[in-house]
Structures are given as structure tokens and as C-alpha cells.
Amino acid sequence: MAVQTVPDNETKNTGSGSTGSGSGSVDFGPAVALSCRECGERFALGPIFACASCFGPLEVAYDLPSGSPEELKKRIAEGPDNIWRYAPLLPVPADVATKPNINPGFTKLVKADNLARELGITGSLHVKDDSGNPTHSFKDRVVAIAVEAARAFGFTTLSCSSTGNLAGAVGAAAARAGLRSCVFIPHDLEQGKVVMAAVYGGELVGIEGNYDDVNRFCSELIGDPLGEGWGFVNVNLRPYYGEGSKTLAYEICEQLGWRLPDQLVIPIASGSQLTKIDKGLQELIKLGLVEDKPYKIFGAQAEGCSPVSTAFKAGHDVVRPQKPDTIAKSLAIGNPADGPYVLDIARRTGGAVEDVNDEQIVDAIKLLARTEGIFAETAGGVTVGVTKKLIEAGLLDPTLTTVVLNTGDGLKTLDAVAPTTGPTATIRPSLDAFRAAGLAAVGSDGASGDASGEASDGAS
């Protein structure tokens, strides 16, 4: 990465040997620069992710729309039913919706009254169910933004390090965009995620080791001539990629009638999703799209990979890496890049970071499925399990409006629930066998129902 020296009060230009075009000729909509989260130094929009002065992470800075909030709400409402309705707030061109993309977003916000009763919540509980995205996880959001950046910079190969969901999202998005894909995963991922990542026809490479080993390998590849022309969505395209998570904040508030939720429970892997949701909420406040009021953000981790939770409970500002050992493999990042920022947000908003063990994760997956008909992957089990634990500890207020995130589909992590989930009974094809198994319907008087009898009053 080369950086030209310019006066400090100007945005610095950047260059990269791995891009086919300069950033000066591309359209990033309202985005105006990359800004360092640590020192605030600004750089020209380009395929870079770390500050040249302090090595802090870079994020996209904007010149956001001015004018009437009501006019902006109207403009958003007239947009497509996907994340491109928020194009005026994202680092994408205004015509982004006309380009080949997987068009994720605007997933259901489910009012979870049954789950609320089980958890003792008397306020309003909602599940933001991102399993409805094209490859059935929230990663489609971040990849969709990264694809537009890859196009802008002239990359020909889309790549990533992944715990599974991202690999599938990159494979699908690259196929749709007409790009080559080559993605890298730990060698021992769930079979469902491996198959989904491979089916799109790109190259899928298993690395012997955990996610942090995969990520280190990708960091080496990006600096090697072998990586020429490659856009790593969560490395050199990371500032743009991360902005996709803001759309969760936008959608939640719009679906609540342009209101901020009082509490959010968000899973933590790298921590980027949580930090970007907070960024999105702050942007909505500044734009006047929602009323400014306090909200609390809670982070959720698996006990077998809980470096942020451990730091939060100990009152530390430093997140010490851990070796992952959990069924929640999509959250198994032992050295989360955004961990310190997650701690800041949890503390600033009055939230917390908590963790649950594997047994609690499985129980929570089944609880959500039984109460709301939502089959979550293990990350969703973590979030629901942590929500239950927070309520029991008195940290989450059960009288307020709470939003819990489910970030992926349970069909991707069948191994987690398969050992304890299956047929209630296996019987011969006869009514006698059905009765003998104790499965016949029981009426209000305690007698077994008769298939030949008439329906009770009110039944159809």
C-alpha cells in the first residue's frame, strides 16, 4: 500500500497495485473518504483497510443527504424491497439497483409474542430474521456492498476468509456479478455450509486450522503477486463490506415505524455487525429519520469463544484472543477485530456482553423454533440464549421494545440439533398403532379423539 504525502488538512490519496482502476473515476454515491477510527485521518476512497499513520481500521465517511427527513423517508419508501432502498446512505452509485447483484435485505421483522411469553417479556419482542436472504444469512448484505466496490476498483476475483456463511454469500454474489471467486474456510466446517459455498462453481479451499489461521493466510496472500486483482471482501474491501450491516439498523427502525428499539441483542463474531448497527442508528438520528432517545446494545457470544464477553465482565478494555471450541462455528473468531469497539458501544449504551454454552445454544434454537416457527442456525441460538440469560440476570428490561437478531438458517447447522431431534415415534400404518403410541388427539374431557367422530364445535 503506497500513500502520497499531502498536507494534513487534505484527504490523502492512496494507490494499490492490485486494482485495475483508480478511485478518482468511480462513483461511491454519498461516500467521500475513508476515515481512521483511531486518529481520524482521512484517505481517498480506495482498496485499503488500515491507516497509514497509526494502523487503525478505516471506515467509510459520508456527506449524507440534507433536507427534509420526510422527503428522505418518501424516497426510501419508493425504492426497491431490498437494501438498495437505502442507496442514498451507502457507498454505492445511485443506479446500483440496475446492476447484477443478489439484492439482499428487507427481511422480516417478526413480532415474537409466543417467545416473549416464554421469556417473561411483557414489552414488545421482535426477531429480525435474516435467514430470508438469498444465501440464508446476513452476509449477503455485506457482500452486496463489497461487490460494488470490487467492480469500482476493477477487481476480477472475489475472495474472503470465512467461517462458512460468508463463503456462500461470496460464491453466490460473484456468480451473479460474473466474477471469479476463490474463498477460504477452516477445514472442519459444517457440511451444509461447505456444500453451499461450493455449489456456485467458484473455488473453495479448506485450510487446516481455525478461522484465525485462515484469516492470517489471506492477509499473506493479499500482499503477494498471487493476489493481484483480488478483492478480499473482509480485508482490502472491508471498509465498504462493513457498511452492509448498517442496513439492518435502517430496516429495523423503518419496520418499527421509524422508531428506535429500546434494546437490541446482536451476535458477535468479528464484532463488525454490532458496531455498524450502532453506526446506522446514529446516522438515522443525525438525519432526523428517528427520534433521538437512549437505546441499549447487548452482545452475544458462545462460551467456547467468548473473548469479548470475558473482557466485558472483567472490566477490561483489551480483548485477549481465545482458541475457539464451540458448536457456534459462525461466531468462532478467537481474535475479533472489532472487539474493543464492541466493548465501547456496550458500555456507552448501558448494555452488556454475555455468553452461553453449547447446551444452552441448542435449547435456544429449539425454543425459537417451537415458539415462532423460526429455525435458526447456532448463531441465532446464541442470541436467543443470551437474551434469556440477560433477562434472568436483570440486565435486559422485559418491559421495553427489544429486537433479537437471527443471522442465519438452521438448515446450515443441522449437526447441532440432529442428535436430539427426530421423529416422535415410528409406527405401523394403522390407527391402532397410532393410538398405542399415545399420539391420538386428547379432548377436553381427557378421552382420546375418534377419527370417525364428528368435529367439536368451532373446529373446521
Tab-separated table of C-alpha atoms in Angstrom:
chain	number	residue	atom	x	y	z
A	1	MET	CA	0.000	0.000	0.000
A	2	ALA	CA	1.507	3.312	-1.084
A	3	VAL	CA	0.424	6.630	0.403
A	4	GLN	CA	1.232	10.032	-1.062
A	5	THR	CA	2.252	12.666	1.455
A	6	VAL	CA	-0.051	15.680	1.390
A	7	PRO	CA	-0.923	18.437	3.863
A	8	ASP	CA	-2.718	17.082	6.953
A	9	ASN	CA	-5.860	19.089	6.267
A	10	GLU	CA	-6.414	17.332	2.952
A	11	THR	CA	-7.709	13.863	2.185
A	12	LYS	CA	-4.750	11.693	1.335
A	13	ASN	CA	-4.637	9.779	-1.906
A	14	THR	CA	-3.914	6.088	-1.889
A	15	GLY	CA	-2.824	3.688	-4.511
A	16	SER	CA	-2.700	-0.088	-4.809
A	17	GLY	CA	-1.034	-2.372	-7.271
A	18	SER	CA	-3.925	-4.826	-7.024
A	19	THR	CA	-6.613	-2.652	-8.547
A	20	GLY	CA	-7.436	-2.141	-12.164
A	21	SER	CA	-8.649	1.446	-11.881
A	22	GLY	CA	-8.132	4.491	-9.696
A	23	SER	CA	-10.773	5.556	-7.220
A	24	GLY	CA	-10.987	9.007	-8.748
A	25	SER	CA	-13.059	7.769	-11.675
A	26	VAL	CA	-15.644	5.755	-9.761
A	27	ASP	CA	-18.943	6.597	-8.116
A	28	PHE	CA	-19.440	5.816	-4.439
A	29	GLY	CA	-22.595	7.856	-4.005
A	30	PRO	CA	-22.560	9.844	-0.735
A	31	ALA	CA	-19.220	8.349	0.405
A	32	VAL	CA	-16.425	10.926	0.337
A	33	ALA	CA	-13.419	9.353	2.060
A	34	LEU	CA	-12.065	6.621	4.304
A	35	SER	CA	-11.558	7.742	7.891
A	36	CYS	CA	-9.401	6.155	10.591
A	37	ARG	CA	-11.414	5.149	13.644
A	38	GLU	CA	-8.428	5.798	15.908
A	39	CYS	CA	-6.769	9.037	14.762
A	40	GLY	CA	-9.396	10.439	12.374
A	41	GLU	CA	-7.004	10.805	9.438
A	42	ARG	CA	-8.732	10.652	6.073
A	43	PHE	CA	-7.751	8.887	2.879
A	44	ALA	CA	-9.152	8.831	-0.619
A	45	LEU	CA	-11.622	6.053	-1.345
A	46	GLY	CA	-9.583	3.024	-2.364
A	47	PRO	CA	-8.996	-0.685	-1.651
A	48	ILE	CA	-7.277	-0.132	1.708
A	49	PHE	CA	-8.320	-1.047	5.223
A	50	ALA	CA	-5.686	0.296	7.651
A	51	CYS	CA	-4.492	3.801	8.455
A	52	ALA	CA	-1.005	4.504	7.113
A	53	SER	CA	-0.214	6.627	10.169
A	54	CYS	CA	-1.436	4.600	13.152
A	55	PHE	CA	-2.598	1.314	11.548
A	56	GLY	CA	-6.103	1.840	12.917
A	57	PRO	CA	-9.085	0.444	10.980
A	58	LEU	CA	-10.632	2.566	8.245
A	59	GLU	CA	-14.331	3.130	7.724
A	60	VAL	CA	-16.379	4.998	5.154
A	61	ALA	CA	-17.115	8.678	5.786
A	62	TYR	CA	-20.101	10.350	4.123
A	63	ASP	CA	-21.664	13.562	3.002
A	64	LEU	CA	-25.137	12.390	3.951
A	65	PRO	CA	-28.308	13.819	2.369
A	66	SER	CA	-29.589	17.125	3.694
A	67	GLY	CA	-33.130	18.420	3.602
A	68	SER	CA	-36.448	17.196	4.910
A	69	PRO	CA	-36.453	13.862	6.793
A	70	GLU	CA	-39.961	13.245	5.452
A	71	GLU	CA	-38.744	13.633	1.878
A	72	LEU	CA	-35.939	11.163	2.531
A	73	LYS	CA	-38.396	8.701	4.089
A	74	LYS	CA	-40.571	9.029	0.984
A	75	ARG	CA	-37.570	8.442	-1.272
A	76	ILE	CA	-36.655	5.324	0.699
A	77	ALA	CA	-40.230	4.004	0.625
A	78	GLU	CA	-40.289	4.378	-3.166
A	79	GLY	CA	-37.139	2.280	-3.511
A	80	PRO	CA	-36.890	-1.477	-4.096
A	81	ASP	CA	-37.693	-4.022	-1.384
A	82	ASN	CA	-34.029	-4.718	-0.656
A	83	ILE	CA	-31.019	-2.860	0.731
A	84	TRP	CA	-30.811	-0.604	-2.323
A	85	ARG	CA	-33.761	1.408	-0.987
A	86	TYR	CA	-31.061	2.893	1.298
A	87	ALA	CA	-28.637	3.695	-1.547
A	88	PRO	CA	-28.565	7.402	-0.523
A	89	LEU	CA	-26.897	6.283	2.745
A	90	LEU	CA	-24.474	3.682	1.338
A	91	PRO	CA	-21.145	3.725	-0.588
A	92	VAL	CA	-22.792	2.745	-3.873
A	93	PRO	CA	-23.827	4.574	-7.059
A	94	ALA	CA	-27.387	5.810	-7.402
A	95	ASP	CA	-28.098	3.253	-10.158
A	96	VAL	CA	-26.902	0.283	-8.079
A	97	ALA	CA	-30.292	-1.450	-8.282
A	98	THR	CA	-29.919	-1.848	-12.056
A	99	LYS	CA	-26.707	-3.896	-11.806
A	100	PRO	CA	-26.431	-7.694	-11.456
A	101	ASN	CA	-26.414	-8.371	-7.725
A	102	ILE	CA	-28.114	-10.779	-5.338
A	103	ASN	CA	-30.200	-7.888	-3.933
A	104	PRO	CA	-30.477	-8.934	-0.281
A	105	GLY	CA	-32.347	-7.312	2.551
A	106	PHE	CA	-35.746	-6.127	3.739
A	107	THR	CA	-36.114	-9.396	5.614
A	108	LYS	CA	-38.922	-9.988	8.084
A	109	LEU	CA	-39.120	-8.349	11.474
A	110	VAL	CA	-41.203	-10.946	13.305
A	111	LYS	CA	-43.271	-9.855	16.305
A	112	ALA	CA	-42.420	-12.730	18.622
A	113	ASP	CA	-45.288	-12.784	21.126
A	114	ASN	CA	-45.025	-16.519	21.823
A	115	LEU	CA	-41.308	-16.293	22.555
A	116	ALA	CA	-41.931	-13.200	24.673
A	117	ARG	CA	-44.341	-15.136	26.893
A	118	GLU	CA	-41.812	-17.948	27.327
A	119	LEU	CA	-39.090	-15.488	28.307
A	120	GLY	CA	-41.277	-13.371	30.572
A	121	ILE	CA	-41.139	-10.322	28.324
A	122	THR	CA	-44.147	-8.031	28.724
A	123	GLY	CA	-42.940	-5.398	26.288
A	124	SER	CA	-42.666	-5.847	22.531
A	125	LEU	CA	-40.221	-8.537	21.334
A	126	HIS	CA	-39.180	-8.835	17.694
A	127	VAL	CA	-36.871	-11.210	15.848
A	128	LYS	CA	-35.062	-9.730	12.855
A	129	ASP	CA	-34.884	-12.888	10.756
A	130	ASP	CA	-32.075	-12.588	8.225
A	131	SER	CA	-32.337	-16.236	7.232
A	132	GLY	CA	-34.592	-14.943	4.445
A	133	ASN	CA	-31.660	-13.515	2.470
A	134	PRO	CA	-30.608	-15.140	-0.852
A	135	THR	CA	-27.998	-17.466	0.707
A	136	HIS	CA	-29.871	-17.546	4.022
A	137	SER	CA	-27.619	-15.364	6.159
A	138	PHE	CA	-26.965	-11.693	6.835
A	139	LYS	CA	-23.634	-11.992	4.995
A	140	ASP	CA	-25.466	-11.306	1.733
A	141	ARG	CA	-25.836	-7.692	2.880
A	142	VAL	CA	-22.142	-7.028	3.394
A	143	VAL	CA	-21.101	-8.912	0.267
A	144	ALA	CA	-23.546	-6.969	-1.913
A	145	ILE	CA	-21.783	-3.725	-0.951
A	146	ALA	CA	-18.346	-5.298	-1.399
A	147	VAL	CA	-19.247	-6.446	-4.929
A	148	GLU	CA	-19.967	-2.857	-5.930
A	149	ALA	CA	-16.586	-1.773	-4.545
A	150	ALA	CA	-14.872	-4.655	-6.372
A	151	ARG	CA	-16.460	-3.501	-9.622
A	152	ALA	CA	-15.386	0.076	-8.981
A	153	PHE	CA	-11.762	-0.910	-8.370
A	154	GLY	CA	-11.567	-3.294	-11.334
A	155	PHE	CA	-11.050	-6.495	-9.359
A	156	THR	CA	-11.557	-9.735	-11.260
A	157	THR	CA	-11.612	-12.225	-8.370
A	158	LEU	CA	-13.768	-12.028	-5.246
A	159	SER	CA	-12.360	-13.722	-2.156
A	160	CYS	CA	-12.681	-13.977	1.615
A	161	SER	CA	-11.735	-15.835	4.762
A	162	SER	CA	-14.894	-17.306	6.221
A	163	THR	CA	-16.488	-19.408	8.927
A	164	GLY	CA	-18.999	-20.569	6.305
A	165	ASN	CA	-21.823	-18.126	5.695
A	166	LEU	CA	-19.581	-15.523	4.077
A	167	ALA	CA	-18.067	-18.103	1.735
A	168	GLY	CA	-21.522	-18.971	0.419
A	169	ALA	CA	-22.500	-15.329	0.050
A	170	VAL	CA	-19.307	-14.516	-1.862
A	171	GLY	CA	-19.756	-17.515	-4.138
A	172	ALA	CA	-23.326	-16.554	-4.995
A	173	ALA	CA	-22.645	-12.845	-5.442
A	174	ALA	CA	-19.592	-13.464	-7.619
A	175	ALA	CA	-21.542	-15.858	-9.826
A	176	ARG	CA	-24.320	-13.297	-10.252
A	177	ALA	CA	-21.857	-10.478	-10.968
A	178	GLY	CA	-19.827	-12.521	-13.464
A	179	LEU	CA	-16.690	-12.528	-11.308
A	180	ARG	CA	-14.378	-15.388	-10.372
A	181	SER	CA	-14.483	-16.427	-6.721
A	182	CYS	CA	-11.936	-18.193	-4.542
A	183	VAL	CA	-12.816	-18.463	-0.872
A	184	PHE	CA	-11.030	-19.927	2.131
A	185	ILE	CA	-12.579	-21.743	5.103
A	186	PRO	CA	-11.470	-23.814	8.105
A	187	HIS	CA	-11.265	-27.460	7.076
A	188	ASP	CA	-13.829	-28.681	9.639
A	189	LEU	CA	-16.899	-26.560	8.912
A	190	GLU	CA	-20.467	-27.860	8.968
A	191	GLN	CA	-21.223	-29.843	5.817
A	192	GLY	CA	-24.218	-27.689	4.924
A	193	LYS	CA	-22.064	-24.577	4.740
A	194	VAL	CA	-19.347	-26.355	2.760
A	195	VAL	CA	-21.829	-27.545	0.139
A	196	MET	CA	-23.488	-24.130	-0.126
A	197	ALA	CA	-20.137	-22.414	-0.603
A	198	ALA	CA	-19.053	-24.898	-3.284
A	199	VAL	CA	-22.247	-25.176	-5.319
A	200	TYR	CA	-21.854	-21.786	-7.013
A	201	GLY	CA	-18.918	-23.035	-9.060
A	202	GLY	CA	-16.127	-20.961	-7.561
A	203	GLU	CA	-13.026	-22.322	-5.892
A	204	LEU	CA	-13.387	-23.375	-2.269
A	205	VAL	CA	-10.216	-24.010	-0.282
A	206	GLY	CA	-10.148	-25.636	3.143
A	207	ILE	CA	-7.315	-24.523	5.415
A	208	GLU	CA	-6.044	-26.789	8.185
A	209	GLY	CA	-6.723	-24.735	11.294
A	210	ASN	CA	-9.353	-22.393	12.717
A	211	TYR	CA	-10.715	-19.131	11.329
A	212	ASP	CA	-7.862	-17.051	12.682
A	213	ASP	CA	-5.400	-19.302	10.788
A	214	VAL	CA	-7.456	-18.809	7.622
A	215	ASN	CA	-7.503	-15.050	8.110
A	216	ARG	CA	-3.731	-14.885	8.578
A	217	PHE	CA	-3.233	-16.847	5.354
A	218	CYS	CA	-5.460	-14.438	3.446
A	219	SER	CA	-3.513	-11.465	4.821
A	220	GLU	CA	-0.342	-13.024	3.399
A	221	LEU	CA	-1.986	-13.729	0.042
A	222	ILE	CA	-3.216	-10.171	-0.367
A	223	GLY	CA	0.354	-8.878	-0.198
A	224	ASP	CA	1.676	-11.439	-2.687
A	225	PRO	CA	1.664	-11.214	-6.518
A	226	LEU	CA	-0.656	-14.254	-6.407
A	227	GLY	CA	-3.327	-11.914	-5.033
A	228	GLU	CA	-3.072	-9.414	-7.884
A	229	GLY	CA	-6.561	-8.344	-8.968
A	230	TRP	CA	-8.247	-9.979	-5.965
A	231	GLY	CA	-10.871	-8.221	-3.853
A	232	PHE	CA	-10.949	-9.752	-0.362
A	233	VAL	CA	-14.322	-8.618	0.901
A	234	ASN	CA	-13.291	-8.696	4.570
A	235	VAL	CA	-9.737	-7.412	4.089
A	236	ASN	CA	-8.942	-4.837	1.379
A	237	LEU	CA	-12.664	-4.193	0.773
A	238	ARG	CA	-13.560	-4.332	4.472
A	239	PRO	CA	-14.487	-0.630	4.915
A	240	TYR	CA	-17.182	-0.969	2.232
A	241	TYR	CA	-18.195	-4.506	3.185
A	242	GLY	CA	-18.872	-3.490	6.776
A	243	GLU	CA	-21.349	-0.826	5.699
A	244	GLY	CA	-23.781	-3.537	4.610
A	245	SER	CA	-24.555	-4.290	8.260
A	246	LYS	CA	-25.913	-0.767	8.712
A	247	THR	CA	-28.895	-1.788	6.598
A	248	LEU	CA	-30.066	-3.996	9.479
A	249	ALA	CA	-30.377	-0.863	11.616
A	250	TYR	CA	-32.180	1.003	8.835
A	251	GLU	CA	-34.666	-1.809	8.248
A	252	ILE	CA	-35.403	-2.433	11.914
A	253	CYS	CA	-36.213	1.227	12.506
A	254	GLU	CA	-38.274	1.562	9.327
A	255	GLN	CA	-40.194	-1.641	10.129
A	256	LEU	CA	-40.887	-0.306	13.639
A	257	GLY	CA	-42.491	2.773	12.075
A	258	TRP	CA	-39.271	4.816	12.017
A	259	ARG	CA	-38.627	4.282	15.712
A	260	LEU	CA	-35.515	3.188	17.559
A	261	PRO	CA	-35.845	-0.060	19.519
A	262	ASP	CA	-35.087	0.252	23.213
A	263	GLN	CA	-32.810	-2.809	23.270
A	264	LEU	CA	-31.004	-4.929	20.677
A	265	VAL	CA	-29.292	-8.288	21.174
A	266	ILE	CA	-26.667	-8.911	18.478
A	267	PRO	CA	-24.308	-11.875	17.961
A	268	ILE	CA	-20.565	-11.224	17.960
A	269	ALA	CA	-18.059	-12.874	15.629
A	270	SER	CA	-15.606	-10.190	14.491
A	271	GLY	CA	-17.866	-7.598	16.140
A	272	SER	CA	-18.311	-5.634	12.911
A	273	GLN	CA	-22.046	-6.247	12.664
A	274	LEU	CA	-22.692	-4.813	16.113
A	275	THR	CA	-20.533	-1.740	15.559
A	276	LYS	CA	-22.110	-0.996	12.173
A	277	ILE	CA	-25.648	-1.374	13.501
A	278	ASP	CA	-24.774	1.243	16.108
A	279	LYS	CA	-23.330	3.443	13.340
A	280	GLY	CA	-26.531	3.045	11.343
A	281	LEU	CA	-28.696	4.022	14.311
A	282	GLN	CA	-26.577	7.109	14.917
A	283	GLU	CA	-26.896	8.117	11.257
A	284	LEU	CA	-30.696	7.826	11.405
A	285	ILE	CA	-30.710	10.080	14.476
A	286	LYS	CA	-28.499	12.688	12.783
A	287	LEU	CA	-30.697	12.666	9.688
A	288	GLY	CA	-33.826	13.174	11.783
A	289	LEU	CA	-35.382	9.942	10.498
A	290	VAL	CA	-35.925	8.698	14.060
A	291	GLU	CA	-36.422	10.453	17.364
A	292	ASP	CA	-33.231	10.645	19.389
A	293	LYS	CA	-33.620	8.571	22.529
A	294	PRO	CA	-31.477	6.172	24.563
A	295	TYR	CA	-31.078	2.589	23.385
A	296	LYS	CA	-29.054	-0.321	24.738
A	297	ILE	CA	-26.964	-2.734	22.696
A	298	PHE	CA	-26.161	-6.197	24.048
A	299	GLY	CA	-23.580	-8.512	22.516
A	300	ALA	CA	-23.964	-12.298	22.420
A	301	GLN	CA	-21.158	-14.866	22.274
A	302	ALA	CA	-20.726	-18.610	22.665
A	303	GLU	CA	-18.966	-19.605	25.879
A	304	GLY	CA	-16.454	-21.627	23.851
A	305	CYS	CA	-15.349	-18.495	22.015
A	306	SER	CA	-16.105	-15.514	24.221
A	307	PRO	CA	-13.133	-13.113	24.232
A	308	VAL	CA	-15.336	-10.005	24.188
A	309	SER	CA	-17.688	-11.278	26.871
A	310	THR	CA	-14.725	-12.229	29.043
A	311	ALA	CA	-13.213	-8.756	28.679
A	312	PHE	CA	-16.528	-7.036	29.387
A	313	LYS	CA	-17.161	-8.999	32.585
A	314	ALA	CA	-13.613	-8.361	33.791
A	315	GLY	CA	-13.884	-4.640	33.098
A	316	HIS	CA	-11.004	-4.784	30.627
A	317	ASP	CA	-10.511	-2.634	27.525
A	318	VAL	CA	-8.215	-5.179	25.866
A	319	VAL	CA	-9.741	-8.268	24.258
A	320	ARG	CA	-7.443	-11.232	24.703
A	321	PRO	CA	-7.589	-13.880	21.937
A	322	GLN	CA	-9.045	-17.310	22.658
A	323	LYS	CA	-8.876	-20.645	20.890
A	324	PRO	CA	-12.452	-21.416	19.730
A	325	ASP	CA	-14.227	-24.557	20.925
A	326	THR	CA	-17.962	-24.241	20.274
A	327	ILE	CA	-20.733	-25.572	18.056
A	328	ALA	CA	-21.425	-21.960	17.025
A	329	LYS	CA	-18.758	-22.018	14.335
A	330	SER	CA	-20.042	-18.934	12.542
A	331	LEU	CA	-19.113	-16.976	15.693
A	332	ALA	CA	-15.836	-18.822	16.300
A	333	ILE	CA	-13.415	-15.930	15.824
A	334	GLY	CA	-10.957	-16.026	18.675
A	335	ASN	CA	-9.347	-12.668	17.884
A	336	PRO	CA	-12.236	-10.365	16.884
A	337	ALA	CA	-11.052	-7.266	15.038
A	338	ASP	CA	-13.827	-5.035	16.359
A	339	GLY	CA	-13.826	-6.422	19.890
A	340	PRO	CA	-12.627	-3.220	21.608
A	341	TYR	CA	-15.232	-1.162	19.762
A	342	VAL	CA	-17.951	-3.587	20.854
A	343	LEU	CA	-16.898	-3.028	24.469
A	344	ASP	CA	-17.107	0.736	23.965
A	345	ILE	CA	-20.613	0.546	22.493
A	346	ALA	CA	-21.971	-1.846	25.123
A	347	ARG	CA	-20.677	0.399	27.882
A	348	ARG	CA	-21.720	3.665	26.216
A	349	THR	CA	-25.290	2.489	25.670
A	350	GLY	CA	-25.670	0.783	29.044
A	351	GLY	CA	-25.787	-2.686	27.518
A	352	ALA	CA	-23.649	-5.747	28.220
A	353	VAL	CA	-21.878	-8.680	26.573
A	354	GLU	CA	-22.866	-12.180	27.685
A	355	ASP	CA	-22.246	-15.776	26.586
A	356	VAL	CA	-23.986	-19.162	26.670
A	357	ASN	CA	-22.701	-22.721	26.494
A	358	ASP	CA	-23.383	-25.281	23.757
A	359	GLU	CA	-26.278	-26.913	25.615
A	360	GLN	CA	-27.954	-23.540	26.097
A	361	ILE	CA	-27.439	-22.767	22.387
A	362	VAL	CA	-29.252	-25.942	21.325
A	363	ASP	CA	-32.064	-25.325	23.821
A	364	ALA	CA	-32.489	-21.780	22.470
A	365	ILE	CA	-32.598	-22.966	18.845
A	366	LYS	CA	-35.417	-25.334	19.768
A	367	LEU	CA	-37.191	-22.671	21.832
A	368	LEU	CA	-37.262	-20.213	18.921
A	369	ALA	CA	-38.414	-22.928	16.518
A	370	ARG	CA	-41.145	-24.152	18.888
A	371	THR	CA	-42.497	-20.710	19.732
A	372	GLU	CA	-42.142	-18.745	16.485
A	373	GLY	CA	-41.544	-21.269	13.707
A	374	ILE	CA	-38.081	-19.842	13.029
A	375	PHE	CA	-35.299	-22.396	12.624
A	376	ALA	CA	-32.120	-20.518	13.500
A	377	GLU	CA	-28.554	-21.599	12.994
A	378	THR	CA	-26.286	-21.792	16.019
A	379	ALA	CA	-25.600	-18.024	15.994
A	380	GLY	CA	-29.328	-17.424	16.409
A	381	GLY	CA	-29.336	-19.895	19.267
A	382	VAL	CA	-26.579	-17.868	20.894
A	383	THR	CA	-28.574	-14.659	20.583
A	384	VAL	CA	-31.830	-16.097	21.925
A	385	GLY	CA	-29.960	-17.948	24.681
A	386	VAL	CA	-28.155	-14.783	25.735
A	387	THR	CA	-31.445	-12.846	25.699
A	388	LYS	CA	-32.901	-15.385	28.157
A	389	LYS	CA	-29.808	-15.158	30.340
A	390	LEU	CA	-29.850	-11.343	30.323
A	391	ILE	CA	-33.489	-11.287	31.442
A	392	GLU	CA	-32.803	-13.768	34.244
A	393	ALA	CA	-29.865	-11.622	35.393
A	394	GLY	CA	-31.966	-8.460	35.378
A	395	LEU	CA	-29.772	-6.798	32.748
A	396	LEU	CA	-32.370	-6.637	29.979
A	397	ASP	CA	-35.627	-4.821	30.771
A	398	PRO	CA	-38.572	-7.114	29.872
A	399	THR	CA	-40.993	-4.184	29.646
A	400	LEU	CA	-39.272	-2.438	26.729
A	401	THR	CA	-39.185	-2.931	22.949
A	402	THR	CA	-36.462	-5.475	22.218
A	403	VAL	CA	-35.083	-6.731	18.899
A	404	VAL	CA	-33.141	-10.006	18.728
A	405	LEU	CA	-31.162	-10.899	15.606
A	406	ASN	CA	-31.234	-14.255	13.867
A	407	THR	CA	-28.472	-14.089	11.298
A	408	GLY	CA	-28.755	-17.466	9.548
A	409	ASP	CA	-30.798	-20.538	8.653
A	410	GLY	CA	-30.808	-23.638	10.854
A	411	LEU	CA	-30.547	-25.904	7.808
A	412	LYS	CA	-26.879	-24.857	7.678
A	413	THR	CA	-26.119	-26.208	11.151
A	414	LEU	CA	-28.197	-29.379	11.371
A	415	ASP	CA	-25.462	-31.201	13.260
A	416	ALA	CA	-26.115	-29.023	16.296
A	417	VAL	CA	-29.667	-30.270	16.815
A	418	ALA	CA	-29.730	-33.592	14.945
A	419	PRO	CA	-28.619	-35.778	17.901
A	420	THR	CA	-31.603	-34.687	19.990
A	421	THR	CA	-34.187	-34.028	17.279
A	422	GLY	CA	-36.112	-36.574	15.228
A	423	PRO	CA	-39.402	-38.435	14.841
A	424	THR	CA	-41.681	-38.533	17.893
A	425	ALA	CA	-42.451	-42.154	17.102
A	426	THR	CA	-42.161	-44.696	14.294
A	427	ILE	CA	-45.317	-46.818	13.922
A	428	ARG	CA	-47.070	-49.245	11.607
A	429	PRO	CA	-49.569	-47.603	9.214
A	430	SER	CA	-52.667	-48.288	11.330
A	431	LEU	CA	-54.946	-46.368	13.668
A	432	ASP	CA	-54.377	-48.954	16.404
A	433	ALA	CA	-50.632	-48.345	16.235
A	434	PHE	CA	-51.214	-44.603	16.350
A	435	ARG	CA	-53.395	-44.963	19.460
A	436	ALA	CA	-50.935	-47.350	21.084
A	437	ALA	CA	-48.164	-44.793	20.659
A	438	GLY	CA	-50.192	-42.323	22.700
A	439	LEU	CA	-50.346	-39.809	19.888
A	440	ALA	CA	-54.119	-39.621	19.338
A	441	ALA	CA	-55.676	-36.224	19.995
A	442	VAL	CA	-56.963	-35.786	23.529
A	443	GLY	CA	-60.226	-33.916	24.050
A	444	SER	CA	-61.054	-31.573	26.899
A	445	ASP	CA	-62.625	-34.477	28.814
A	446	GLY	CA	-59.381	-36.435	28.606
A	447	ALA	CA	-60.725	-39.022	26.173
A	448	SER	CA	-58.831	-39.863	23.034
A	449	GLY	CA	-60.350	-38.474	19.869
A	450	ASP	CA	-62.009	-40.832	17.382
A	451	ALA	CA	-61.134	-40.362	13.727
A	452	SER	CA	-64.674	-41.444	12.793
A	453	GLY	CA	-66.365	-38.984	15.138
A	454	GLU	CA	-67.665	-35.505	14.334
A	455	ALA	CA	-65.566	-32.406	14.828
A	456	SER	CA	-66.184	-30.488	18.020
A	457	ASP	CA	-67.966	-27.130	17.920
A	458	GLY	CA	-65.867	-24.435	16.294
A	459	ALA	CA	-63.482	-26.897	14.642
A	460	SER	CA	-63.038	-26.976	10.898
